[in-house]
């Protein structure tokens, strides 16, 4: 049967050579068209997230979410809390509001929940890929399948509601809907490239959040994947064909040949000779937002969001480590695997937020400080 099918296929290809050639040309044209659409949408996205647009439209949202985070720390002052959890939630919510507009604020909690599922899913995939024996553990495979289902279901549901809401808003008043989603929707043909747009906006959101946490999670889980096209040898190590390649930016950023005293926090590293903040300090060495055509579109948005949150927090609170009940001394934060080496998850650590003495309590809730 296989030989017969093969002969028939060969004859068919021979008799319809010119027709198949036309099909190939059409397919090539489609690929070029799709690539052009992607590039066009990326340009639109860059315009929608330019520094001018962010500073004129999104600063109030960032300011509001920073204040909400400060209120959270204030209400829990003196209690041991893990600040990373609160920061992640606040950043996730800020990005979802900016990406999908204030009209989608009611979906922000669901979207944060989706991001947590997607993040866990991506980490699990990397662990399974690295440690093949995990595939044999039924509970691990079941967890992965559950996360896949939850993420796809949650994202499909939220995307449909948000895009529908924004389309209605954009149709009614195209001047007021200045969120990232609205800007792109205005440039799209009705019902065209919607899937492409959703992928672009979600990738923007994921990349932004992951990059803000890059110091704690050095691997970009949502970054562009790379594979080795043929067997290779690098510095004595054999790299097989089709192996996944993940850039460990953590190792790069702690490279002593690139950064003097790399493991120490040195603010002067980011200042010029006049003591002013550099615009792009060591941009050739820092890969927090990727490089080239795969660089994160939301770099400026990420930087300004994280800067605002940290500035609000440090201006109002003194942050101290957990106290050891036995010795009365401050516990050392376990940085093993975070500042050195390769680690998917940062260890949990608890700290205490104490309000600074010169801070007016009432001003915190008014957001006027």
Coordinates of C-alpha atoms in Angstrom, one line a residue:
X1 CA 0.0 0.0 0.0
X2 CA 2.8 2.4 0.9
X3 CA 4.6 1.7 -2.4
X4 CA 1.3 2.2 -4.4
X5 CA 0.6 5.5 -2.6
X6 CA 4.1 6.6 -3.2
X7 CA 3.9 5.9 -6.9
X8 CA 0.5 7.6 -7.2
X9 CA 1.8 10.7 -5.3
X10 CA 4.9 10.8 -7.5
X11 CA 2.8 10.7 -10.7
X12 CA 0.4 13.3 -9.3
X13 CA 3.3 15.6 -8.5
X14 CA 4.8 15.0 -12.0
X15 CA 1.6 15.8 -13.9
X16 CA 0.7 18.8 -11.8
X17 CA 4.2 20.3 -11.4
X18 CA 3.2 23.8 -12.5
X19 CA 0.1 23.8 -10.3
X20 CA 2.1 22.8 -7.2
X21 CA 4.7 25.5 -8.0
X22 CA 1.9 28.1 -7.9
X23 CA 0.8 26.8 -4.5
X24 CA 4.3 27.1 -3.2
X25 CA 4.5 30.7 -4.4
X26 CA 1.1 31.4 -2.7
X27 CA 2.4 29.9 0.6
X28 CA 5.6 31.9 0.4
X29 CA 3.5 35.1 -0.1
X30 CA 1.4 34.2 2.9
X31 CA 4.4 33.8 5.1
X32 CA 5.8 37.1 3.9
X33 CA 2.4 38.8 4.6
X34 CA 2.2 37.3 8.1
X35 CA 5.7 38.4 8.9
X36 CA 4.9 41.9 7.6
X37 CA 1.8 42.0 9.8
X38 CA 3.8 41.0 12.9
X39 CA 6.4 43.7 12.2
X40 CA 3.7 46.2 11.6
X41 CA 1.9 45.3 14.9
X42 CA 5.2 45.5 16.8
X43 CA 5.8 49.0 15.4
X44 CA 2.3 50.0 16.5
X45 CA 2.9 48.4 19.9
X46 CA 6.1 50.4 20.3
X47 CA 4.3 53.6 19.5
X48 CA 1.5 52.7 21.9
X49 CA 4.1 52.2 24.7
X50 CA 6.4 55.1 23.9
X51 CA 7.8 57.1 26.9
X52 CA 5.6 60.0 25.8
X53 CA 2.4 57.9 25.8
X54 CA 3.3 56.3 29.1
X55 CA 4.0 59.5 30.9
X56 CA 0.9 61.2 29.6
X57 CA -1.6 58.4 30.0
X58 CA -0.3 55.7 32.4
X59 CA 1.4 57.5 35.3
X60 CA -1.9 57.9 37.2
X61 CA -2.5 54.1 37.1
X62 CA 1.1 53.4 38.2
X63 CA 0.8 56.0 41.0
X64 CA -2.6 54.5 42.2
X65 CA -1.3 51.0 42.3
X66 CA 1.9 52.1 44.1
X67 CA -0.3 53.7 46.8
X68 CA -2.4 50.6 47.1
X69 CA 0.8 48.6 47.7
X70 CA 1.9 51.1 50.3
X71 CA -1.4 50.7 52.1
X72 CA -1.0 47.0 52.2
X73 CA 2.4 47.3 53.8
X74 CA 1.1 49.8 56.2
X75 CA -1.8 47.6 57.3
X76 CA 0.7 44.7 57.9
X77 CA 3.4 46.8 59.5
X78 CA 5.2 44.9 62.2
X79 CA 4.0 41.5 60.8
X80 CA 6.3 39.1 59.0
X81 CA 5.4 39.2 55.3
X82 CA 7.0 38.1 52.1
X83 CA 7.3 41.3 50.0
X84 CA 7.8 39.5 46.7
X85 CA 4.3 38.1 46.8
X86 CA 2.8 41.6 47.2
X87 CA 5.1 43.1 44.7
X88 CA 4.3 40.5 42.1
X89 CA 0.5 41.0 42.6
X90 CA 0.8 44.8 42.4
X91 CA 3.0 44.7 39.2
X92 CA 0.7 42.2 37.6
X93 CA -2.3 44.3 38.3
X94 CA -0.6 47.5 37.1
X95 CA 0.4 45.9 33.8
X96 CA -3.0 44.4 33.2
X97 CA -4.7 47.7 33.8
X98 CA -2.3 49.5 31.5
X99 CA -2.4 46.8 28.8
X100 CA -6.2 46.4 28.7
X101 CA -7.3 49.8 30.0
X102 CA -9.2 51.0 33.0
X103 CA -12.4 49.7 31.5
X104 CA -11.0 46.2 32.2
X105 CA -10.2 46.9 35.8
X106 CA -12.8 44.3 37.1
X107 CA -10.8 41.6 35.3
X108 CA -7.5 42.4 36.9
X109 CA -7.8 39.8 39.7
X110 CA -8.7 37.1 37.2
X111 CA -5.8 38.1 35.0
X112 CA -3.4 38.0 37.9
X113 CA -4.6 34.5 38.7
X114 CA -4.1 33.5 35.1
X115 CA -0.5 34.9 35.2
X116 CA 0.3 32.8 38.3
X117 CA -1.0 29.7 36.5
X118 CA 1.0 30.5 33.4
X119 CA 4.1 31.2 35.3
X120 CA 3.9 27.9 37.2
X121 CA 3.2 26.1 33.9
X122 CA 6.3 27.5 32.2
X123 CA 8.5 26.7 35.2
X124 CA 7.1 23.1 35.3
X125 CA 7.8 22.7 31.6
X126 CA 11.4 23.8 32.0
X127 CA 11.9 21.5 35.0
X128 CA 10.5 18.5 33.1
X129 CA 12.6 19.4 30.0
X130 CA 15.8 19.5 32.2
X131 CA 15.0 16.5 34.4
X132 CA 13.5 13.8 32.1
X133 CA 12.7 11.5 35.0
X134 CA 10.0 13.9 36.1
X135 CA 7.9 12.8 33.1
X136 CA 7.6 9.4 34.7
X137 CA 6.0 10.8 37.9
X138 CA 2.2 10.7 37.3
X139 CA 1.5 13.5 39.8
X140 CA 3.9 15.8 38.0
X141 CA 2.3 15.1 34.6
X142 CA -1.2 15.6 36.1
X143 CA -0.1 19.0 37.6
X144 CA 1.2 20.1 34.3
X145 CA -2.0 19.1 32.5
X146 CA -4.1 20.9 35.0
X147 CA -2.1 24.1 34.7
X148 CA -2.3 23.9 30.9
X149 CA -6.1 23.6 31.0
X150 CA -6.5 26.3 33.7
X151 CA -4.3 28.8 31.8
X152 CA -5.9 28.3 28.4
X153 CA -9.4 28.4 29.8
X154 CA -8.8 31.5 32.0
X155 CA -7.0 33.4 29.3
X156 CA -9.6 32.6 26.6
X157 CA -12.4 33.7 28.9
X158 CA -10.7 37.0 30.0
X159 CA -9.4 37.9 26.5
X160 CA -12.9 37.5 25.0
X161 CA -14.5 39.8 27.7
X162 CA -11.7 42.4 27.6
X163 CA -11.4 42.7 23.8
X164 CA -15.2 42.8 23.5
X165 CA -15.4 45.6 26.1
X166 CA -12.6 47.6 24.4
X167 CA -14.1 47.2 20.9
X168 CA -17.4 48.7 22.2
X169 CA -15.5 51.6 23.9
X170 CA -13.3 52.2 20.9
X171 CA -16.4 52.3 18.6
X172 CA -18.2 54.8 20.8
X173 CA -15.3 57.1 21.5
X174 CA -11.9 56.6 19.8
X175 CA -10.3 59.6 21.6
X176 CA -10.6 58.5 25.2
X177 CA -9.6 54.9 25.0
X178 CA -5.8 55.4 25.1
X179 CA -4.7 52.1 26.6
X180 CA -2.3 49.8 24.8
X181 CA -5.1 47.5 23.6
X182 CA -7.2 50.4 22.4
X183 CA -4.4 51.9 20.4
X184 CA -3.8 48.7 18.5
X185 CA -7.5 48.0 18.0
X186 CA -7.8 51.3 16.2
X187 CA -5.1 50.3 13.7
X188 CA -6.6 46.9 13.0
X189 CA -9.2 46.0 10.4
X190 CA -12.5 44.7 11.9
X191 CA -12.1 41.1 13.1
X192 CA -8.7 40.9 11.5
X193 CA -5.5 39.7 13.2
X194 CA -7.3 39.4 16.5
X195 CA -5.4 36.2 17.5
X196 CA -2.1 37.9 16.5
X197 CA -3.0 40.9 18.6
X198 CA -3.8 38.8 21.7
X199 CA -0.5 37.0 21.4
X200 CA 1.3 40.3 21.2
X201 CA -0.4 41.9 24.1
X202 CA 0.0 38.8 26.4
X203 CA 3.7 38.4 25.5
X204 CA 4.2 42.1 26.3
X205 CA 2.6 41.6 29.7
X206 CA 4.5 38.4 30.5
X207 CA 7.9 39.8 29.4
X208 CA 7.3 43.0 31.5
X209 CA 6.5 41.1 34.6
X210 CA 9.2 38.5 34.2
X211 CA 11.8 41.2 33.6
X212 CA 10.9 43.1 36.7
X213 CA 11.6 40.0 38.7
X214 CA 14.7 39.1 36.8
X215 CA 17.0 39.6 39.8
X216 CA 15.1 36.9 41.7
X217 CA 14.2 34.7 38.7
X218 CA 17.1 35.1 36.2
X219 CA 15.7 33.0 33.4
X220 CA 13.1 34.6 31.2
X221 CA 10.4 31.9 31.1
X222 CA 8.5 33.7 28.4
X223 CA 11.5 34.7 26.3
X224 CA 12.1 33.6 22.7
X225 CA 13.2 29.9 22.7
X226 CA 16.4 28.9 21.0
X227 CA 17.5 25.4 19.8
X228 CA 20.8 24.1 18.5
X229 CA 20.4 23.2 14.8
X230 CA 23.2 20.7 14.8
X231 CA 25.6 18.9 17.2
X232 CA 28.2 21.3 18.6
X233 CA 31.0 21.4 21.1
X234 CA 31.5 24.5 23.2
X235 CA 34.4 24.7 25.7
X236 CA 34.6 21.0 25.9
X237 CA 30.9 20.4 26.4
X238 CA 28.9 18.4 23.8
X239 CA 25.6 20.1 22.9
X240 CA 23.3 17.8 21.0
X241 CA 21.1 18.8 18.1
X242 CA 17.7 20.2 19.0
X243 CA 18.8 21.0 22.6
X244 CA 17.1 24.0 24.2
X245 CA 19.4 26.9 24.9
X246 CA 18.5 29.2 27.8
X247 CA 20.4 32.4 28.4
X248 CA 21.4 32.5 32.1
X249 CA 21.4 36.3 32.5
X250 CA 22.1 35.9 36.2
X251 CA 25.5 34.6 35.4
X252 CA 26.1 37.4 32.9
X253 CA 25.1 40.1 35.3
X254 CA 27.4 38.8 38.0
X255 CA 30.4 38.4 35.7
X256 CA 33.4 40.0 37.4
X257 CA 35.0 40.9 34.0
X258 CA 32.0 43.0 33.1
X259 CA 31.2 44.5 36.5
X260 CA 33.7 45.4 39.1
X261 CA 32.5 44.1 42.5
X262 CA 29.6 42.5 40.7
X263 CA 28.0 41.0 43.8
X264 CA 27.8 44.4 45.7
X265 CA 25.1 47.0 45.2
X266 CA 26.9 50.0 43.8
X267 CA 24.6 52.9 43.0
X268 CA 27.5 54.9 41.6
X269 CA 27.6 52.3 38.8
X270 CA 24.5 54.0 37.4
X271 CA 25.7 57.6 37.7
X272 CA 27.8 59.7 35.3
X273 CA 30.8 61.8 36.2
X274 CA 28.5 64.7 37.2
X275 CA 26.5 62.5 39.5
X276 CA 23.4 62.4 37.3
X277 CA 21.5 59.2 36.5
X278 CA 22.7 57.6 33.3
X279 CA 20.1 57.1 30.6
X280 CA 21.2 53.6 29.7
X281 CA 23.9 52.4 32.1
X282 CA 26.0 49.6 30.7
X283 CA 23.3 48.8 28.1
X284 CA 25.6 46.6 26.2
X285 CA 26.2 44.4 29.3
X286 CA 22.8 44.4 30.9
X287 CA 20.3 41.9 29.3
X288 CA 17.3 42.5 31.6
X289 CA 15.0 43.2 28.6
X290 CA 16.6 41.1 25.9
X291 CA 18.4 42.4 22.8
X292 CA 17.7 42.9 19.1
X293 CA 14.3 42.2 17.5
X294 CA 13.3 40.0 20.5
X295 CA 13.8 42.8 23.0
X296 CA 10.8 43.5 25.3
X297 CA 8.5 46.2 23.9
X298 CA 7.6 47.2 27.4
X299 CA 11.1 48.1 28.7
X300 CA 10.3 51.7 29.6
X301 CA 7.0 50.8 31.1
X302 CA 8.6 48.1 33.2
X303 CA 11.3 50.4 34.5
X304 CA 9.0 53.2 35.4
X305 CA 6.5 50.9 37.1
X306 CA 9.1 49.1 39.2
X307 CA 10.9 52.4 40.0
X308 CA 7.6 54.0 41.2
X309 CA 6.7 51.1 43.4
X310 CA 10.1 50.8 45.0
X311 CA 10.4 54.6 45.5
X312 CA 7.0 54.8 47.2
X313 CA 7.8 51.9 49.5
X314 CA 11.3 52.9 50.5
X315 CA 10.3 56.6 51.1
X316 CA 7.8 55.5 53.8
X317 CA 9.2 52.3 55.3
X318 CA 12.2 50.9 57.0
X319 CA 12.6 47.2 56.0
X320 CA 14.3 44.9 58.4
X321 CA 15.0 41.1 58.4
X322 CA 13.1 38.6 60.5
X323 CA 14.3 38.4 64.2
X324 CA 15.5 35.0 65.5
X325 CA 13.4 34.3 68.6
X326 CA 16.2 32.3 70.2
X327 CA 19.2 34.7 69.8
X328 CA 17.3 38.0 69.2
X329 CA 19.5 38.7 66.2
X330 CA 18.4 39.4 62.7
X331 CA 18.1 36.4 60.5
X332 CA 20.3 36.3 57.4
X333 CA 18.4 36.1 54.2
X334 CA 19.2 32.9 52.3
X335 CA 20.5 34.1 49.0
X336 CA 21.9 30.7 47.9
X337 CA 21.0 30.0 44.3
X338 CA 19.8 33.6 43.8
X339 CA 23.0 35.7 43.6
X340 CA 25.1 32.8 42.4
X341 CA 24.2 29.9 40.1
X342 CA 21.1 28.8 38.4
X343 CA 17.8 28.6 40.2
X344 CA 14.2 28.7 39.0
X345 CA 12.5 29.8 42.3
X346 CA 13.9 32.3 44.8
X347 CA 13.6 31.0 48.4
X348 CA 10.9 32.6 50.5
X349 CA 12.0 35.2 53.0
X350 CA 10.2 37.3 55.5
X351 CA 10.8 40.9 56.4
X352 CA 9.2 43.5 58.7
X353 CA 7.9 46.8 57.4
X354 CA 8.1 49.7 59.9
X355 CA 6.8 53.1 59.1
X356 CA 9.4 55.8 59.2
X357 CA 9.1 58.2 62.2
X358 CA 8.7 61.4 60.1
X359 CA 5.8 60.0 58.0
X360 CA 2.3 61.3 58.5
X361 CA -0.1 58.3 58.8
X362 CA -3.1 60.1 57.3
X363 CA -1.1 61.1 54.2
X364 CA -0.6 57.5 53.3
X365 CA -4.3 56.9 52.8
X366 CA -4.7 60.2 51.0
X367 CA -1.8 59.3 48.7
X368 CA -0.4 62.8 49.3
X369 CA 3.3 62.5 50.3

